[in-house]
Coordinates of C-alpha atoms in Angstrom, one line a residue:
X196 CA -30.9 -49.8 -8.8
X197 CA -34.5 -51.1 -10.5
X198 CA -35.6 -54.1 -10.5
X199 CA -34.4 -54.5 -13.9
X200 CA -30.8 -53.8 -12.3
X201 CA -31.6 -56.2 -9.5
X202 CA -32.8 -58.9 -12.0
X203 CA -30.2 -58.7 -13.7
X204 CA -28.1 -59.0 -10.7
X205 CA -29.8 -62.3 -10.2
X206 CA -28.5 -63.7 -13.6
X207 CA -31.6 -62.6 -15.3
X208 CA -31.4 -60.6 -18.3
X209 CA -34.4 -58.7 -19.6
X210 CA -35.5 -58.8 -23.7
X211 CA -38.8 -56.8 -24.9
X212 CA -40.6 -58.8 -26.9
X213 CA -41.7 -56.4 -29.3
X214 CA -40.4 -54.3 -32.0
X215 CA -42.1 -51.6 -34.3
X216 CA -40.8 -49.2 -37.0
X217 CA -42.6 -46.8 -35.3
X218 CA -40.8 -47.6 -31.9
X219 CA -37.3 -47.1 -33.8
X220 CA -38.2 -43.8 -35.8
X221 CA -39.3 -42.1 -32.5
X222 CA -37.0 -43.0 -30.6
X223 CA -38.9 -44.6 -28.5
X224 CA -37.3 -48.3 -28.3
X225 CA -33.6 -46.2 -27.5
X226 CA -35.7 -44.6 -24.6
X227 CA -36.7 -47.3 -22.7
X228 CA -33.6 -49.2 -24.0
X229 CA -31.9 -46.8 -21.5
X230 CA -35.0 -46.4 -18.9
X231 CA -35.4 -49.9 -18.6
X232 CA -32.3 -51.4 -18.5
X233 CA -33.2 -53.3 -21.9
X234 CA -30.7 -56.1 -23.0
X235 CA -32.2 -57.3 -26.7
X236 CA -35.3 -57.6 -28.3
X237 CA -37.6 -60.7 -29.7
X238 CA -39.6 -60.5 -32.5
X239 CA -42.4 -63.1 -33.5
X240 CA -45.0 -63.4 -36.6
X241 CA -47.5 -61.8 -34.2
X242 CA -45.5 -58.7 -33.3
X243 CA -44.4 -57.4 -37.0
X244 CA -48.3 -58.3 -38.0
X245 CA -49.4 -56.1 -35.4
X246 CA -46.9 -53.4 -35.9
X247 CA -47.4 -52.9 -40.2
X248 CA -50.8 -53.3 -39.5
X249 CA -51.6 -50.0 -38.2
X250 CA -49.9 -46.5 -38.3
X251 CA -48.4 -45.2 -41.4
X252 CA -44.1 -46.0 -40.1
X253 CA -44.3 -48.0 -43.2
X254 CA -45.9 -46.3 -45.8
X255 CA -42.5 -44.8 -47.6
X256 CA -40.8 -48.6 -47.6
X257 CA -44.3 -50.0 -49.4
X258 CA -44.1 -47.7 -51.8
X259 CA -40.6 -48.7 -52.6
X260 CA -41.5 -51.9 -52.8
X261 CA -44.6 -51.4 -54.8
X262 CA -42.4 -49.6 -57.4
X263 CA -40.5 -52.1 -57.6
X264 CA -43.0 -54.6 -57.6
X265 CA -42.0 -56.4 -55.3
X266 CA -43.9 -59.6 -53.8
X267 CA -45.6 -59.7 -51.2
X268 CA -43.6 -62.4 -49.0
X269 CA -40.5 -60.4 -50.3
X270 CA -42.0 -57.3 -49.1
X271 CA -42.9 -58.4 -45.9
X272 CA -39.4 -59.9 -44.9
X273 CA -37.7 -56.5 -46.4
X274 CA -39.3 -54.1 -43.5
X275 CA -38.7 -56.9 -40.8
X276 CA -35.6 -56.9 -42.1
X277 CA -35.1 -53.5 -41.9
X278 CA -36.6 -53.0 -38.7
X279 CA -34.2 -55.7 -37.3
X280 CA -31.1 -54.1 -38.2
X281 CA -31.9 -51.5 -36.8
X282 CA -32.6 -52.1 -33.6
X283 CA -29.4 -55.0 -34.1
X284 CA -27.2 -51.0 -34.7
X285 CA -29.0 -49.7 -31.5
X286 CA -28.4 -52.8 -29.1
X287 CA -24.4 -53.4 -30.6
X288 CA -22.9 -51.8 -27.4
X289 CA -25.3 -54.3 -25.1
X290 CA -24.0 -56.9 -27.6
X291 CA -20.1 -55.9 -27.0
X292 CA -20.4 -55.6 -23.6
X293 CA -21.7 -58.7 -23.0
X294 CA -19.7 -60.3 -25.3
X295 CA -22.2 -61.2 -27.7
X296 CA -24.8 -62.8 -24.9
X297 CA -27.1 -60.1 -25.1
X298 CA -27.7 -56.8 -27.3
X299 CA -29.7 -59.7 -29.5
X300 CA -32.4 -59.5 -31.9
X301 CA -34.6 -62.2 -33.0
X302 CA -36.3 -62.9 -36.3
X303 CA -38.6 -66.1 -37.1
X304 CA -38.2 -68.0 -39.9
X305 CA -41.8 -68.7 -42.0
X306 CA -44.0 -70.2 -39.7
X307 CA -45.7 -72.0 -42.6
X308 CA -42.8 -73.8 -42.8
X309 CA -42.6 -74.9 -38.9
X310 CA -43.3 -79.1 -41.0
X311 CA -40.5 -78.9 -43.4
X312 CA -36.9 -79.2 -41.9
X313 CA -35.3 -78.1 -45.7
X314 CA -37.3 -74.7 -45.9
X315 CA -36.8 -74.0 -42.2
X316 CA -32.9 -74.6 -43.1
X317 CA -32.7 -72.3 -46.5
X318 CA -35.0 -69.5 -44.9
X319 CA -32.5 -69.3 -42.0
X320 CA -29.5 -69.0 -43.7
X321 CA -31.5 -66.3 -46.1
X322 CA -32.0 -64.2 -42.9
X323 CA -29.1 -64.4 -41.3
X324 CA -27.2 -63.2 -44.9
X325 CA -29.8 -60.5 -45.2
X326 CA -29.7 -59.1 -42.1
X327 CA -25.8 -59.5 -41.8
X328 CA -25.5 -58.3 -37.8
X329 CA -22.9 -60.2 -35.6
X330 CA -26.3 -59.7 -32.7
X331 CA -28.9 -61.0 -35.0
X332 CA -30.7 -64.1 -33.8
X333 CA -32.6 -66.4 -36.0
X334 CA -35.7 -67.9 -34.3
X335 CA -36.6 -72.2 -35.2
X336 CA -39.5 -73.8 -33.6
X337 CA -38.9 -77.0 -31.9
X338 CA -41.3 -78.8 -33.8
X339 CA -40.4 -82.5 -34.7
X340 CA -39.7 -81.5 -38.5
X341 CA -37.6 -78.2 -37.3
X342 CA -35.3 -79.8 -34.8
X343 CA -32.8 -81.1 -37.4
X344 CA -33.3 -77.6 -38.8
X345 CA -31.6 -76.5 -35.6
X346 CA -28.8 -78.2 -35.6
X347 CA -28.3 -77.4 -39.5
X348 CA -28.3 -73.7 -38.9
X349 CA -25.8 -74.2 -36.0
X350 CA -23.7 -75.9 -37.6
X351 CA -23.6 -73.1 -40.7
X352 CA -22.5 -70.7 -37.2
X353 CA -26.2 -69.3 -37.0
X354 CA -27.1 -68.0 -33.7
X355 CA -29.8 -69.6 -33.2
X356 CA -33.4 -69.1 -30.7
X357 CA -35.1 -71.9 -30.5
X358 CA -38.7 -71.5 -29.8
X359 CA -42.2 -72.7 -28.5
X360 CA -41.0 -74.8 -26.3
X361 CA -43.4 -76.4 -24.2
X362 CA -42.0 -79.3 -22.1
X363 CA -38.7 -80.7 -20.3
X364 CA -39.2 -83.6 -22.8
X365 CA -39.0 -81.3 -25.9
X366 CA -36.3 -79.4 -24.1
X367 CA -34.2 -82.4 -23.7
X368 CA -34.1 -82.5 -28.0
X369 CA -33.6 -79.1 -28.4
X370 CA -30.5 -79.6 -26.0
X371 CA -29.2 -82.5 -27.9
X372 CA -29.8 -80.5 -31.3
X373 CA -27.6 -77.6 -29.8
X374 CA -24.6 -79.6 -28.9
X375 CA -24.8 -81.6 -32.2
X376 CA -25.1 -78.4 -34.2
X377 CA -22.4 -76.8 -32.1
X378 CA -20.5 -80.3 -32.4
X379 CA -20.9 -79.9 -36.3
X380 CA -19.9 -76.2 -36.1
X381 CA -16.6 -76.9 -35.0
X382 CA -16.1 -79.7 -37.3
X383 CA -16.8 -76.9 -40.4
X384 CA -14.1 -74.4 -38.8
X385 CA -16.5 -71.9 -37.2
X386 CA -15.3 -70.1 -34.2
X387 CA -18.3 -71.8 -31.5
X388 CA -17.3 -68.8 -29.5
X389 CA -19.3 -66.7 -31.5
X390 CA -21.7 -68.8 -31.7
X391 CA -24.9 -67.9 -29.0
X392 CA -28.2 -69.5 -28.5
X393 CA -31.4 -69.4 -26.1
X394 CA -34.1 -72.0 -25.8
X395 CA -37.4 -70.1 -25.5
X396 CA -39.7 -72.0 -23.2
X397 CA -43.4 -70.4 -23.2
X398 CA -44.9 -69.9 -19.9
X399 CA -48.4 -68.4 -19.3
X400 CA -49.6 -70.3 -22.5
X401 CA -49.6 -73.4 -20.3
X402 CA -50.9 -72.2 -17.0
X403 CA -54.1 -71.2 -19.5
X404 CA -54.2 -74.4 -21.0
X405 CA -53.8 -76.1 -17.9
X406 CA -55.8 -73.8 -15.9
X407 CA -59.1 -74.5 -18.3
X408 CA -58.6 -78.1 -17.5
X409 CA -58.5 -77.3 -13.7
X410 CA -61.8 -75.5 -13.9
X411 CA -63.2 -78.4 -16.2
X412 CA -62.4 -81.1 -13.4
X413 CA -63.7 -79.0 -10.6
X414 CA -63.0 -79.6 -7.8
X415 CA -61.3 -78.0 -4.9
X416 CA -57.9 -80.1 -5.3
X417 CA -58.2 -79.5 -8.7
X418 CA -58.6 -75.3 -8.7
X419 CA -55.7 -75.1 -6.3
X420 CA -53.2 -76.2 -8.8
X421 CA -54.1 -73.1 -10.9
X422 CA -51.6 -71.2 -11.9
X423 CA -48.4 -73.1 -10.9
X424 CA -48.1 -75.5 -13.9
X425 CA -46.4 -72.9 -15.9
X426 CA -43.8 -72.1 -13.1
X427 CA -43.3 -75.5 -12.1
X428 CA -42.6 -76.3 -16.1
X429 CA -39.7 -73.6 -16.8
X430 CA -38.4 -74.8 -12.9
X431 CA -37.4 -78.1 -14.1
X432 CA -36.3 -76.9 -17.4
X433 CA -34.3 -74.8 -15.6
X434 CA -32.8 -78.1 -13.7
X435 CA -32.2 -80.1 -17.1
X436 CA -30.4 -76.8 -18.5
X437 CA -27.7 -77.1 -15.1
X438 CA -27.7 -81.0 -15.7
X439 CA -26.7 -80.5 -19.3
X440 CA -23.9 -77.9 -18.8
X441 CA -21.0 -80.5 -19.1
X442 CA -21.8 -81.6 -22.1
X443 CA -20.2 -78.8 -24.9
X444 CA -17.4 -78.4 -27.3
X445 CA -14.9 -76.2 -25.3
X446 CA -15.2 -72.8 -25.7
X447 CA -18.9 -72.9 -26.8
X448 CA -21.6 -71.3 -24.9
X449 CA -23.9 -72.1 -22.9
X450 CA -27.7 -72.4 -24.2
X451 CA -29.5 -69.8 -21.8
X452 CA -32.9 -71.0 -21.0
X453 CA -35.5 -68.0 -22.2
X454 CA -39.0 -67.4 -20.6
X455 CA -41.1 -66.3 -22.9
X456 CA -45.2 -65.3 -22.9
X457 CA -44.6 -63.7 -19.8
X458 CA -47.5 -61.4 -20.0
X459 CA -50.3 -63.1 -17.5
X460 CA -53.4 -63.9 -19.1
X461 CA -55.2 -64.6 -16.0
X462 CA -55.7 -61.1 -14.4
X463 CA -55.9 -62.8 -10.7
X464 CA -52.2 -63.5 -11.1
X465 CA -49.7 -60.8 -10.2
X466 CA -48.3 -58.9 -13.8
X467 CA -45.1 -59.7 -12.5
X468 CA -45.5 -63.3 -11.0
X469 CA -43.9 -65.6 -14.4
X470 CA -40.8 -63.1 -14.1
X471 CA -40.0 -62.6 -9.9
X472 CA -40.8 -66.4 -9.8
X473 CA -38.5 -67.4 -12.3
X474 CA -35.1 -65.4 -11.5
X475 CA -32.0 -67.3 -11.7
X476 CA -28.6 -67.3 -13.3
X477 CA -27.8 -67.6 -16.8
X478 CA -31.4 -66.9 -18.0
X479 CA -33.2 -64.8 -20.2
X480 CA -36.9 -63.4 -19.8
X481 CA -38.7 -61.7 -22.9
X482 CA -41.6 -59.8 -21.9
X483 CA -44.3 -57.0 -23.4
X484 CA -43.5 -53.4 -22.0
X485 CA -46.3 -54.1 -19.4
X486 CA -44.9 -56.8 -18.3
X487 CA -41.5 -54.9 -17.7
X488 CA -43.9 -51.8 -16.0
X489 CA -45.4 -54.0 -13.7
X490 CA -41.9 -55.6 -12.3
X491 CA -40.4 -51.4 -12.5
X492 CA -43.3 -50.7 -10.4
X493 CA -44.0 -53.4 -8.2
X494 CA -39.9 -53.8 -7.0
X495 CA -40.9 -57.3 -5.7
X496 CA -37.6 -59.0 -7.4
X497 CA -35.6 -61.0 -4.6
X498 CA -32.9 -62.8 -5.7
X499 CA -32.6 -66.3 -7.4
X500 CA -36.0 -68.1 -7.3
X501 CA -34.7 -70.8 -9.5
X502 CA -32.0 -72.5 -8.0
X503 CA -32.9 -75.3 -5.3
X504 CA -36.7 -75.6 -6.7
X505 CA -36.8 -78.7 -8.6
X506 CA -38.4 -81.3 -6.0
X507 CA -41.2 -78.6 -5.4
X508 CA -41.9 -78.5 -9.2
X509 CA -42.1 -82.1 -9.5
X510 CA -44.6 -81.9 -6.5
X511 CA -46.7 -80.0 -8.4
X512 CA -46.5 -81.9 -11.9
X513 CA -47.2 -85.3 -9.4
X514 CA -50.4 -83.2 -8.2
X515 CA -51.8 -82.2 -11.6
X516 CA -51.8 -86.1 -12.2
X517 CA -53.1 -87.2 -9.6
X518 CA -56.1 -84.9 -10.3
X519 CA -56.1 -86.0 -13.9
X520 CA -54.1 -83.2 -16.1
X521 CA -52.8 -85.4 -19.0
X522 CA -49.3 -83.4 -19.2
X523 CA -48.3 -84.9 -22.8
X524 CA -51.9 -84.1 -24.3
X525 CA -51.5 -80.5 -23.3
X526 CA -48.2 -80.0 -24.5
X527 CA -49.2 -81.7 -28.1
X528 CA -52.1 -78.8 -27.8
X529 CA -49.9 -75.8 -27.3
X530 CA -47.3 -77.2 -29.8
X531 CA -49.7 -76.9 -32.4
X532 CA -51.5 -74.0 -31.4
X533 CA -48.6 -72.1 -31.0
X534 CA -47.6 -73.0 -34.5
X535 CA -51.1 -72.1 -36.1
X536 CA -51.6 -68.8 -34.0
X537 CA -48.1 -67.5 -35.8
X538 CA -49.3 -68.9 -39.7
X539 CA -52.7 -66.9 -39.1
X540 CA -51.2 -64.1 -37.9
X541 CA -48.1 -64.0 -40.8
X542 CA -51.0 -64.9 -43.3
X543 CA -53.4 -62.2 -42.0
X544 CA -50.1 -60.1 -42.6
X545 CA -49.6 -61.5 -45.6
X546 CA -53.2 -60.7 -47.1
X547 CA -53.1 -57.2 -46.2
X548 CA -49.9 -56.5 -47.6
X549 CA -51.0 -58.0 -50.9
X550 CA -53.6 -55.2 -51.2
X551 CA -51.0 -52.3 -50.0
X552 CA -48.6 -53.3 -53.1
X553 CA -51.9 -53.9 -55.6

């Protein structure tokens, strides 16, 4: 028993957020698939940037594409494609297992279209046809624009991962976008069974937001708050998810909550802290292979540190007023950021991949 296993045992299940081609080829994604007691994969903008941005797992597919002259958004969508089916093939036994609630793979729709609702719609329904796995999940930000997106691509039978999610208020939506696209499912003859979604909240993004504005204020009070915003913020998440389990079309699934950036940023904090802390039933935590090291190695999982630990994360959100953190202001900052770190990054992508296929 790890403390994978034991997470797991806690209602936890454990996603690497990353994916390469060079990870597949190798054999290296099966490997720790097996070591590490991996139950599905996320992808981002970020991720496939960084991974056809360096090494050369991708040079035979870009000259395909080249050949065929291909363009260059095309292009791009072709190897994530590609890269997500297969790792889709490799996690189908997690995903039979489990009965489709893990052995899932996530792909984003175009971040630059995070503002338009119609775009986010068509580009989901694009990748889920393209790449046609039952274990495929297509990831939908919950900006304002995207939330009807949501609920479209639900009610099409999309599985769907909702992401950058930064408050209980936003939650709240993407909740009520779920069970109206589930809702709709049903109504169009889709088996809701089959149907499976997450709601990605991001973590460590807001303790460094928040933490910034600690150090700004100053003072004592204020710098012992650091570090417990981001906790405290997925805690009562994690109470509006049991508060909303009643309300679904029977035989539908739940929406698991999903930590993601769980990689600390502040290298005071324990490696491990944003996944021991947030252990629970019917959750999901996404990490970076360090991440997943540092819980191996540190064996520091104890159980469900979710359940019972609502009125303690309220304290805390009470505190950070009381010392002046304007909650709504910070959550308006990450939305956006969030959004424009994953257009750079696709873009950045994007502009190198035009000179590969010149």
């Amino acid at each position: 028993m790890t403390a994978i296993d034991r997470l797991a045992e806690a209602g936890t299940s454990t996603w690497l957020d990353d994916l390469s081609r060079e990870r597949i080829v190798s054999g290296n994604l099966a490997e720790i698939k097996a070591a590490k007691s991996l139950a599905g994969v996320t992808t981002n903008p970020a991720i496939f940037a960084k991974a056809m941005s360096s090494g050369t797992a991708y040079d035979e597919q870009i000259a395909e594409l080249k050949a065929g002259k291909v363009g260059v958004d095309e292009a791009v969508y072709a190897m994530s494609v590609k890269d997500v089916q297969d790792a889709c093939d490799l996690f189908r036994d997690v995903y039979d297992a489990t009965g489709g609630q893990d052995g899932r793979v996530s792909i984003e729709v175009d971040p630059r279209h995070a503002d338009d609702e119609a775009a986010t719609v068509a580009h989901a329904k694009e990748l889920w046809a393209l790449v046609d796995r039952p274990n495929v999940m297509i990831k939908i930000p919950a900006t304002d624009a995207s939330l009807p997106a949501i609920t479209q691509a639900l009610a099409e039978g999309i599985s769907v991962n909702v992401t950058l999610i930064f408050s209980v208020e936003r939650y709240k939506q993407v909740i009520d976008a779920y069970v109206a696209g589930i809702e709709q499912a049903a109504a169009n003859g889709h088996d809701v069974s089959a149907i499976h979604s997450v709601a990605s909240f991001f973590v460590s993004r807001m303790d460094t937001e928040v933490d910034n504005r600690l150090d700004a204020i100053g003072t004592d009070e204020a710098r012992a708050l650091k570090g417990k915003a981001g906790i405290a913020n997925a805690r009562l998440a994690y109470q509006l998810f049991l508060d909303s389990l009643g309300d679904l079309p029977e035989g539908a699934n739940k929406q698991r909550p999903l930590w993601a950036s769980t990689g600390v940023k502040n290298p005071d904090y324990p490696a491990d802290m944003y996944v021991i802390e947030l252990a629970g039933p019917d959750t999901v935590n996404t990490m970076p292979e360090p991440t997943i090291d540092a819980v191996l190695n540190g064996d520091n999982v104890h159980g469900d540190t979710l359940t019972g630990t609502a009125d303690e994360a309220r304290t805390v959100f009470e505190q950070l007023a009381t010392v002046g953190i304007e909650l709504d202001d910070v959550v308006a900052v990450l939305e956006r950021e969030g959004v424009d770190k994953f257009v750079d990054a696709w873009q950045e992508l994007l502009d190198s991949m035009l000179e590969n296929l010149k």
